[in-house]
Amino acid sequence: MLKHLAILYFFLLSFVLQAQQKNRVFLNDTSKERVLVTSPGLYMIKDDSLAVEAVNLDEVLLLGPFKFKSRAERRTYLILHRKTKKVWPYAVLASERLTELNERLNSIESKHKKKKYTKIVQKYIEDEFSEELKKLTKTEGQILVKLMYRQTGETTFEVIKELRSGWNAFWYNTTASLFNISLKETYDPLHVREDYYIEHILRRGFQKNELDRSEPAIAIDFSASMKRWN
């Protein structure tokens, strides 16, 4: 199925590019003129009996299996693969809860009611995640922090600071540091090799329907990341 979609995509892309290069083309014997009409995102070819439309298509990047350069890289990737798939659902669910919280808070004018509502949601999130998160290893916890940044555009430290106080966020970060987990960790596949591995794992998972697709809240130039790390 993917192979057929890829062939169709490249066929349509070639058709549009050829249409862009020529404003006027002629049929073999009839010499009926086809006029190319263009507007942003739309290409139309017309003649007396034919009208064809093509719209710009979203970029489709089909990822193949990761090509390992060494046994060490293969081992690192496979470990990250297992751990990323484990924590991804938590990152998506947590980011959805935070989005819902912020939307709700924007509709509440009273500071007292905002504080009360925040505590209710905070307790709900803690009750929902605490037991499962306790089972995570240090590496899984750090990957979760990275993915939270991918999904929210904020570090976990910043999220805690908004929900609680800056002082509590400081102590949360200090406590996490004792276990080699930084709540201030960001996510940058272009400049951090491990983040590139994680992003590759996610996109392969989306492509194979092994993971639920969720778009990042931050800009990720994955093509540039591939060029750098490959």
PDB file of C-alpha atoms in Angstrom:
ATOM      1  CA  MET A   1       0.000   0.000   0.000  1.00  0.00           C
ATOM      2  CA  LEU A   2       2.759   2.453   0.960  1.00  0.00           C
ATOM      3  CA  LYS A   3       4.625   1.574  -2.247  1.00  0.00           C
ATOM      4  CA  HIS A   4       1.551   2.401  -4.334  1.00  0.00           C
ATOM      5  CA  LEU A   5       1.032   5.686  -2.482  1.00  0.00           C
ATOM      6  CA  ALA A   6       4.671   6.638  -3.034  1.00  0.00           C
ATOM      7  CA  ILE A   7       4.401   5.962  -6.780  1.00  0.00           C
ATOM      8  CA  LEU A   8       1.211   8.038  -6.983  1.00  0.00           C
ATOM      9  CA  TYR A   9       2.802  10.890  -5.052  1.00  0.00           C
ATOM     10  CA  PHE A  10       5.879  11.115  -7.270  1.00  0.00           C
ATOM     11  CA  PHE A  11       3.717  10.868 -10.393  1.00  0.00           C
ATOM     12  CA  LEU A  12       1.580  13.808  -9.280  1.00  0.00           C
ATOM     13  CA  LEU A  13       4.648  15.778  -8.198  1.00  0.00           C
ATOM     14  CA  SER A  14       6.297  15.290 -11.609  1.00  0.00           C
ATOM     15  CA  PHE A  15       3.065  16.344 -13.316  1.00  0.00           C
ATOM     16  CA  VAL A  16       2.871  19.578 -11.329  1.00  0.00           C
ATOM     17  CA  LEU A  17       6.540  20.440 -11.890  1.00  0.00           C
ATOM     18  CA  GLN A  18       6.177  19.961 -15.645  1.00  0.00           C
ATOM     19  CA  ALA A  19       3.094  22.143 -15.628  1.00  0.00           C
ATOM     20  CA  GLN A  20       5.008  24.898 -13.828  1.00  0.00           C
ATOM     21  CA  GLN A  21       7.751  24.949 -16.440  1.00  0.00           C
ATOM     22  CA  LYS A  22       5.377  25.483 -19.402  1.00  0.00           C
ATOM     23  CA  ASN A  23       2.633  28.041 -19.648  1.00  0.00           C
ATOM     24  CA  ARG A  24       1.388  26.707 -23.012  1.00  0.00           C
ATOM     25  CA  VAL A  25       1.488  23.190 -24.467  1.00  0.00           C
ATOM     26  CA  PHE A  26      -0.199  21.675 -27.566  1.00  0.00           C
ATOM     27  CA  LEU A  27      -1.850  18.357 -28.290  1.00  0.00           C
ATOM     28  CA  ASN A  28      -0.348  16.128 -31.018  1.00  0.00           C
ATOM     29  CA  ASP A  29      -2.509  16.651 -34.118  1.00  0.00           C
ATOM     30  CA  THR A  30      -5.416  18.756 -33.015  1.00  0.00           C
ATOM     31  CA  SER A  31      -3.227  21.678 -31.869  1.00  0.00           C
ATOM     32  CA  LYS A  32      -5.763  22.466 -29.192  1.00  0.00           C
ATOM     33  CA  GLU A  33      -4.158  24.869 -26.823  1.00  0.00           C
ATOM     34  CA  ARG A  34      -4.006  24.087 -23.123  1.00  0.00           C
ATOM     35  CA  VAL A  35      -3.797  27.148 -20.903  1.00  0.00           C
ATOM     36  CA  LEU A  36      -2.128  26.891 -17.526  1.00  0.00           C
ATOM     37  CA  VAL A  37      -3.808  28.923 -14.814  1.00  0.00           C
ATOM     38  CA  THR A  38      -1.963  29.241 -11.533  1.00  0.00           C
ATOM     39  CA  SER A  39      -2.799  30.603  -8.126  1.00  0.00           C
ATOM     40  CA  PRO A  40      -1.240  29.925  -4.709  1.00  0.00           C
ATOM     41  CA  GLY A  41      -1.477  26.200  -4.099  1.00  0.00           C
ATOM     42  CA  LEU A  42      -3.482  25.497  -7.302  1.00  0.00           C
ATOM     43  CA  TYR A  43      -2.536  24.459 -10.826  1.00  0.00           C
ATOM     44  CA  MET A  44      -5.152  24.066 -13.577  1.00  0.00           C
ATOM     45  CA  ILE A  45      -4.764  22.936 -17.173  1.00  0.00           C
ATOM     46  CA  LYS A  46      -7.664  23.539 -19.543  1.00  0.00           C
ATOM     47  CA  ASP A  47      -8.590  22.937 -23.150  1.00  0.00           C
ATOM     48  CA  ASP A  48     -11.907  22.509 -25.004  1.00  0.00           C
ATOM     49  CA  SER A  49     -12.533  19.065 -23.616  1.00  0.00           C
ATOM     50  CA  LEU A  50     -10.132  18.676 -20.681  1.00  0.00           C
ATOM     51  CA  ALA A  51      -9.803  20.255 -17.266  1.00  0.00           C
ATOM     52  CA  VAL A  52      -7.282  18.858 -14.804  1.00  0.00           C
ATOM     53  CA  GLU A  53      -6.591  20.214 -11.349  1.00  0.00           C
ATOM     54  CA  ALA A  54      -3.762  19.451  -8.966  1.00  0.00           C
ATOM     55  CA  VAL A  55      -3.167  20.848  -5.509  1.00  0.00           C
ATOM     56  CA  ASN A  56       0.049  21.035  -3.544  1.00  0.00           C
ATOM     57  CA  LEU A  57       0.656  17.890  -1.525  1.00  0.00           C
ATOM     58  CA  ASP A  58       2.113  17.666   1.946  1.00  0.00           C
ATOM     59  CA  GLU A  59       5.662  16.373   2.076  1.00  0.00           C
ATOM     60  CA  VAL A  60       5.789  12.610   2.450  1.00  0.00           C
ATOM     61  CA  LEU A  61       8.965  11.172   3.929  1.00  0.00           C
ATOM     62  CA  LEU A  62       9.065   7.391   3.937  1.00  0.00           C
ATOM     63  CA  LEU A  63      11.640   6.152   6.433  1.00  0.00           C
ATOM     64  CA  GLY A  64      13.358   2.842   5.995  1.00  0.00           C
ATOM     65  CA  PRO A  65      15.008   0.836   8.786  1.00  0.00           C
ATOM     66  CA  PHE A  66      17.823   2.664  10.550  1.00  0.00           C
ATOM     67  CA  LYS A  67      21.230   1.963   8.998  1.00  0.00           C
ATOM     68  CA  PHE A  68      23.634   1.321  11.849  1.00  0.00           C
ATOM     69  CA  LYS A  69      27.286   2.270  11.547  1.00  0.00           C
ATOM     70  CA  SER A  70      28.440   0.042  14.418  1.00  0.00           C
ATOM     71  CA  ARG A  71      27.264  -2.545  16.918  1.00  0.00           C
ATOM     72  CA  ALA A  72      27.368   0.117  19.635  1.00  0.00           C
ATOM     73  CA  GLU A  73      25.028   2.378  17.659  1.00  0.00           C
ATOM     74  CA  ARG A  74      22.677  -0.532  17.028  1.00  0.00           C
ATOM     75  CA  ARG A  75      22.559  -1.343  20.733  1.00  0.00           C
ATOM     76  CA  THR A  76      21.923   2.300  21.675  1.00  0.00           C
ATOM     77  CA  TYR A  77      19.144   2.643  19.117  1.00  0.00           C
ATOM     78  CA  LEU A  78      17.378  -0.571  20.125  1.00  0.00           C
ATOM     79  CA  ILE A  79      17.440   0.378  23.803  1.00  0.00           C
ATOM     80  CA  LEU A  80      15.985   3.794  22.987  1.00  0.00           C
ATOM     81  CA  HIS A  81      13.416   2.141  20.738  1.00  0.00           C
ATOM     82  CA  ARG A  82      12.029   0.016  23.549  1.00  0.00           C
ATOM     83  CA  LYS A  83      12.034   2.838  26.102  1.00  0.00           C
ATOM     84  CA  THR A  84      10.603   5.476  23.747  1.00  0.00           C
ATOM     85  CA  LYS A  85       7.662   3.262  22.784  1.00  0.00           C
ATOM     86  CA  LYS A  86       6.990   2.709  26.480  1.00  0.00           C
ATOM     87  CA  VAL A  87       6.850   6.371  27.548  1.00  0.00           C
ATOM     88  CA  TRP A  88       5.339   7.904  24.393  1.00  0.00           C
ATOM     89  CA  PRO A  89       1.690   7.371  25.469  1.00  0.00           C
ATOM     90  CA  TYR A  90       2.398   9.163  28.777  1.00  0.00           C
ATOM     91  CA  ALA A  91       3.923  12.149  26.970  1.00  0.00           C
ATOM     92  CA  VAL A  92       0.947  12.466  24.622  1.00  0.00           C
ATOM     93  CA  LEU A  93      -1.640  12.063  27.369  1.00  0.00           C
ATOM     94  CA  ALA A  94       0.103  14.489  29.726  1.00  0.00           C
ATOM     95  CA  SER A  95       0.421  17.146  27.011  1.00  0.00           C
ATOM     96  CA  GLU A  96      -3.284  16.744  26.187  1.00  0.00           C
ATOM     97  CA  ARG A  97      -4.191  17.208  29.852  1.00  0.00           C
ATOM     98  CA  LEU A  98      -2.047  20.340  30.090  1.00  0.00           C
ATOM     99  CA  THR A  99      -3.588  21.774  26.919  1.00  0.00           C
ATOM    100  CA  GLU A 100      -7.071  21.188  28.334  1.00  0.00           C
ATOM    101  CA  LEU A 101      -6.002  22.796  31.617  1.00  0.00           C
ATOM    102  CA  ASN A 102      -4.642  25.933  29.936  1.00  0.00           C
ATOM    103  CA  GLU A 103      -7.730  26.308  27.744  1.00  0.00           C
ATOM    104  CA  ARG A 104      -9.960  26.009  30.790  1.00  0.00           C
ATOM    105  CA  LEU A 105      -7.857  28.473  32.814  1.00  0.00           C
ATOM    106  CA  ASN A 106      -8.104  31.043  30.028  1.00  0.00           C
ATOM    107  CA  SER A 107     -11.872  31.007  30.440  1.00  0.00           C
ATOM    108  CA  ILE A 108     -11.718  31.553  34.222  1.00  0.00           C
ATOM    109  CA  GLU A 109     -11.349  35.159  35.347  1.00  0.00           C
ATOM    110  CA  SER A 110     -11.125  34.735  39.135  1.00  0.00           C
ATOM    111  CA  LYS A 111      -7.591  34.029  40.417  1.00  0.00           C
ATOM    112  CA  HIS A 112      -9.046  32.076  43.335  1.00  0.00           C
ATOM    113  CA  LYS A 113     -11.079  29.858  41.004  1.00  0.00           C
ATOM    114  CA  LYS A 114      -8.062  29.386  38.723  1.00  0.00           C
ATOM    115  CA  LYS A 115      -5.952  28.246  41.688  1.00  0.00           C
ATOM    116  CA  LYS A 116      -8.696  25.907  42.896  1.00  0.00           C
ATOM    117  CA  TYR A 117      -9.180  24.412  39.430  1.00  0.00           C
ATOM    118  CA  THR A 118      -5.417  23.973  38.967  1.00  0.00           C
ATOM    119  CA  LYS A 119      -5.196  21.992  42.205  1.00  0.00           C
ATOM    120  CA  ILE A 120      -8.065  19.741  41.124  1.00  0.00           C
ATOM    121  CA  VAL A 121      -6.456  18.991  37.743  1.00  0.00           C
ATOM    122  CA  GLN A 122      -3.021  18.650  39.332  1.00  0.00           C
ATOM    123  CA  LYS A 123      -4.324  16.016  41.742  1.00  0.00           C
ATOM    124  CA  TYR A 124      -6.110  14.266  38.885  1.00  0.00           C
ATOM    125  CA  ILE A 125      -2.912  14.125  36.809  1.00  0.00           C
ATOM    126  CA  GLU A 126      -0.859  12.903  39.770  1.00  0.00           C
ATOM    127  CA  ASP A 127      -3.407  10.184  40.574  1.00  0.00           C
ATOM    128  CA  GLU A 128      -3.561   9.168  36.916  1.00  0.00           C
ATOM    129  CA  PHE A 129       0.177   8.953  36.311  1.00  0.00           C
ATOM    130  CA  SER A 130       2.000   8.577  39.632  1.00  0.00           C
ATOM    131  CA  GLU A 131       1.874   4.798  40.029  1.00  0.00           C
ATOM    132  CA  GLU A 132       2.901   4.126  36.432  1.00  0.00           C
ATOM    133  CA  LEU A 133       5.620   6.768  36.433  1.00  0.00           C
ATOM    134  CA  LYS A 134       7.163   5.260  39.556  1.00  0.00           C
ATOM    135  CA  LYS A 135       7.907   2.160  37.487  1.00  0.00           C
ATOM    136  CA  LEU A 136       9.987   4.070  34.949  1.00  0.00           C
ATOM    137  CA  THR A 137      13.766   3.717  34.924  1.00  0.00           C
ATOM    138  CA  LYS A 138      16.073   6.751  34.981  1.00  0.00           C
ATOM    139  CA  THR A 139      16.541   6.614  31.222  1.00  0.00           C
ATOM    140  CA  GLU A 140      12.813   6.282  30.594  1.00  0.00           C
ATOM    141  CA  GLY A 141      12.136   9.214  32.909  1.00  0.00           C
ATOM    142  CA  GLN A 142      14.610  11.393  31.013  1.00  0.00           C
ATOM    143  CA  ILE A 143      13.125  10.390  27.645  1.00  0.00           C
ATOM    144  CA  LEU A 144       9.682  11.290  28.981  1.00  0.00           C
ATOM    145  CA  VAL A 145      10.975  14.743  29.961  1.00  0.00           C
ATOM    146  CA  LYS A 146      12.344  15.223  26.437  1.00  0.00           C
ATOM    147  CA  LEU A 147       9.078  14.120  24.844  1.00  0.00           C
ATOM    148  CA  MET A 148       7.085  16.417  27.122  1.00  0.00           C
ATOM    149  CA  TYR A 149       9.106  19.292  25.681  1.00  0.00           C
ATOM    150  CA  ARG A 150       8.417  17.999  22.164  1.00  0.00           C
ATOM    151  CA  GLN A 151       4.686  17.947  22.805  1.00  0.00           C
ATOM    152  CA  THR A 152       4.257  21.141  24.855  1.00  0.00           C
ATOM    153  CA  GLY A 153       7.144  23.410  23.826  1.00  0.00           C
ATOM    154  CA  GLU A 154       7.985  23.832  27.502  1.00  0.00           C
ATOM    155  CA  THR A 155      10.375  22.019  29.804  1.00  0.00           C
ATOM    156  CA  THR A 156       8.861  19.947  32.597  1.00  0.00           C
ATOM    157  CA  PHE A 157      10.486  22.403  35.015  1.00  0.00           C
ATOM    158  CA  GLU A 158       8.566  25.281  33.396  1.00  0.00           C
ATOM    159  CA  VAL A 159       5.312  23.335  33.514  1.00  0.00           C
ATOM    160  CA  ILE A 160       5.730  22.608  37.221  1.00  0.00           C
ATOM    161  CA  LYS A 161       6.665  26.227  37.849  1.00  0.00           C
ATOM    162  CA  GLU A 162       3.414  27.352  36.224  1.00  0.00           C
ATOM    163  CA  LEU A 163       1.272  24.832  38.108  1.00  0.00           C
ATOM    164  CA  ARG A 164       2.997  25.266  41.428  1.00  0.00           C
ATOM    165  CA  SER A 165       5.534  27.874  42.521  1.00  0.00           C
ATOM    166  CA  GLY A 166       9.073  28.562  41.341  1.00  0.00           C
ATOM    167  CA  TRP A 167      10.404  27.319  44.671  1.00  0.00           C
ATOM    168  CA  ASN A 168       8.668  23.942  44.277  1.00  0.00           C
ATOM    169  CA  ALA A 169       9.951  23.682  40.703  1.00  0.00           C
ATOM    170  CA  PHE A 170      13.486  24.247  42.010  1.00  0.00           C
ATOM    171  CA  TRP A 171      13.158  21.421  44.526  1.00  0.00           C
ATOM    172  CA  TYR A 172      11.535  19.127  41.983  1.00  0.00           C
ATOM    173  CA  ASN A 173      14.502  19.683  39.678  1.00  0.00           C
ATOM    174  CA  THR A 174      17.014  19.201  42.497  1.00  0.00           C
ATOM    175  CA  THR A 175      15.375  15.932  43.552  1.00  0.00           C
ATOM    176  CA  ALA A 176      15.281  14.692  39.965  1.00  0.00           C
ATOM    177  CA  SER A 177      18.973  15.565  39.588  1.00  0.00           C
ATOM    178  CA  LEU A 178      19.788  13.077  42.359  1.00  0.00           C
ATOM    179  CA  PHE A 179      18.538  10.399  39.966  1.00  0.00           C
ATOM    180  CA  ASN A 180      20.347  11.864  36.935  1.00  0.00           C
ATOM    181  CA  ILE A 181      17.133  13.324  35.511  1.00  0.00           C
ATOM    182  CA  SER A 182      16.987  16.991  34.537  1.00  0.00           C
ATOM    183  CA  LEU A 183      13.518  18.499  34.358  1.00  0.00           C
ATOM    184  CA  LYS A 184      15.000  21.363  32.326  1.00  0.00           C
ATOM    185  CA  GLU A 185      15.932  19.046  29.460  1.00  0.00           C
ATOM    186  CA  THR A 186      14.814  20.169  25.983  1.00  0.00           C
ATOM    187  CA  TYR A 187      14.507  18.241  22.714  1.00  0.00           C
ATOM    188  CA  ASP A 188      16.692  19.003  19.700  1.00  0.00           C
ATOM    189  CA  PRO A 189      17.123  16.245  17.054  1.00  0.00           C
ATOM    190  CA  LEU A 190      19.265  18.538  14.888  1.00  0.00           C
ATOM    191  CA  HIS A 191      21.988  19.024  17.494  1.00  0.00           C
ATOM    192  CA  VAL A 192      21.609  16.073  19.882  1.00  0.00           C
ATOM    193  CA  ARG A 193      22.232  12.609  18.447  1.00  0.00           C
ATOM    194  CA  GLU A 194      20.062  10.803  21.022  1.00  0.00           C
ATOM    195  CA  ASP A 195      17.147  13.121  20.231  1.00  0.00           C
ATOM    196  CA  TYR A 196      17.596  12.306  16.540  1.00  0.00           C
ATOM    197  CA  TYR A 197      17.381   8.583  17.337  1.00  0.00           C
ATOM    198  CA  ILE A 198      14.191   9.189  19.350  1.00  0.00           C
ATOM    199  CA  GLU A 199      12.608  11.257  16.570  1.00  0.00           C
ATOM    200  CA  HIS A 200      13.483   8.576  14.017  1.00  0.00           C
ATOM    201  CA  ILE A 201      11.889   5.954  16.281  1.00  0.00           C
ATOM    202  CA  LEU A 202       8.722   8.047  16.615  1.00  0.00           C
ATOM    203  CA  ARG A 203       8.369   8.692  12.894  1.00  0.00           C
ATOM    204  CA  ARG A 204       8.974   5.058  12.020  1.00  0.00           C
ATOM    205  CA  GLY A 205       6.383   4.146  14.643  1.00  0.00           C
ATOM    206  CA  PHE A 206       3.859   6.570  13.122  1.00  0.00           C
ATOM    207  CA  GLN A 207       4.575   5.252   9.645  1.00  0.00           C
ATOM    208  CA  LYS A 208       4.043   1.631  10.712  1.00  0.00           C
ATOM    209  CA  ASN A 209       1.003   2.500  12.874  1.00  0.00           C
ATOM    210  CA  GLU A 210       2.809   1.212  15.956  1.00  0.00           C
ATOM    211  CA  LEU A 211       2.480   4.567  17.734  1.00  0.00           C
ATOM    212  CA  ASP A 212      -0.338   7.100  17.786  1.00  0.00           C
ATOM    213  CA  ARG A 213       0.704  10.097  15.709  1.00  0.00           C
ATOM    214  CA  SER A 214       0.907  13.420  17.529  1.00  0.00           C
ATOM    215  CA  GLU A 215       2.418  16.529  15.977  1.00  0.00           C
ATOM    216  CA  PRO A 216       5.154  18.342  17.934  1.00  0.00           C
ATOM    217  CA  ALA A 217       4.633  21.756  19.490  1.00  0.00           C
ATOM    218  CA  ILE A 218       8.138  22.737  18.389  1.00  0.00           C
ATOM    219  CA  ALA A 219       9.646  23.096  14.916  1.00  0.00           C
ATOM    220  CA  ILE A 220      11.643  20.014  13.891  1.00  0.00           C
ATOM    221  CA  ASP A 221      13.621  19.977  10.647  1.00  0.00           C
ATOM    222  CA  PHE A 222      13.938  16.223  10.380  1.00  0.00           C
ATOM    223  CA  SER A 223      15.416  16.275   6.871  1.00  0.00           C
ATOM    224  CA  ALA A 224      18.266  18.475   8.089  1.00  0.00           C
ATOM    225  CA  SER A 225      18.712  16.193  11.109  1.00  0.00           C
ATOM    226  CA  MET A 226      19.006  13.160   8.836  1.00  0.00           C
ATOM    227  CA  LYS A 227      21.650  14.858   6.717  1.00  0.00           C
ATOM    228  CA  ARG A 228      23.682  15.791   9.763  1.00  0.00           C
ATOM    229  CA  TRP A 229      23.639  12.495  11.614  1.00  0.00           C
ATOM    230  CA  ASN A 230      23.762  10.164   8.624  1.00  0.00           C
TER     231      ASN A 230
END
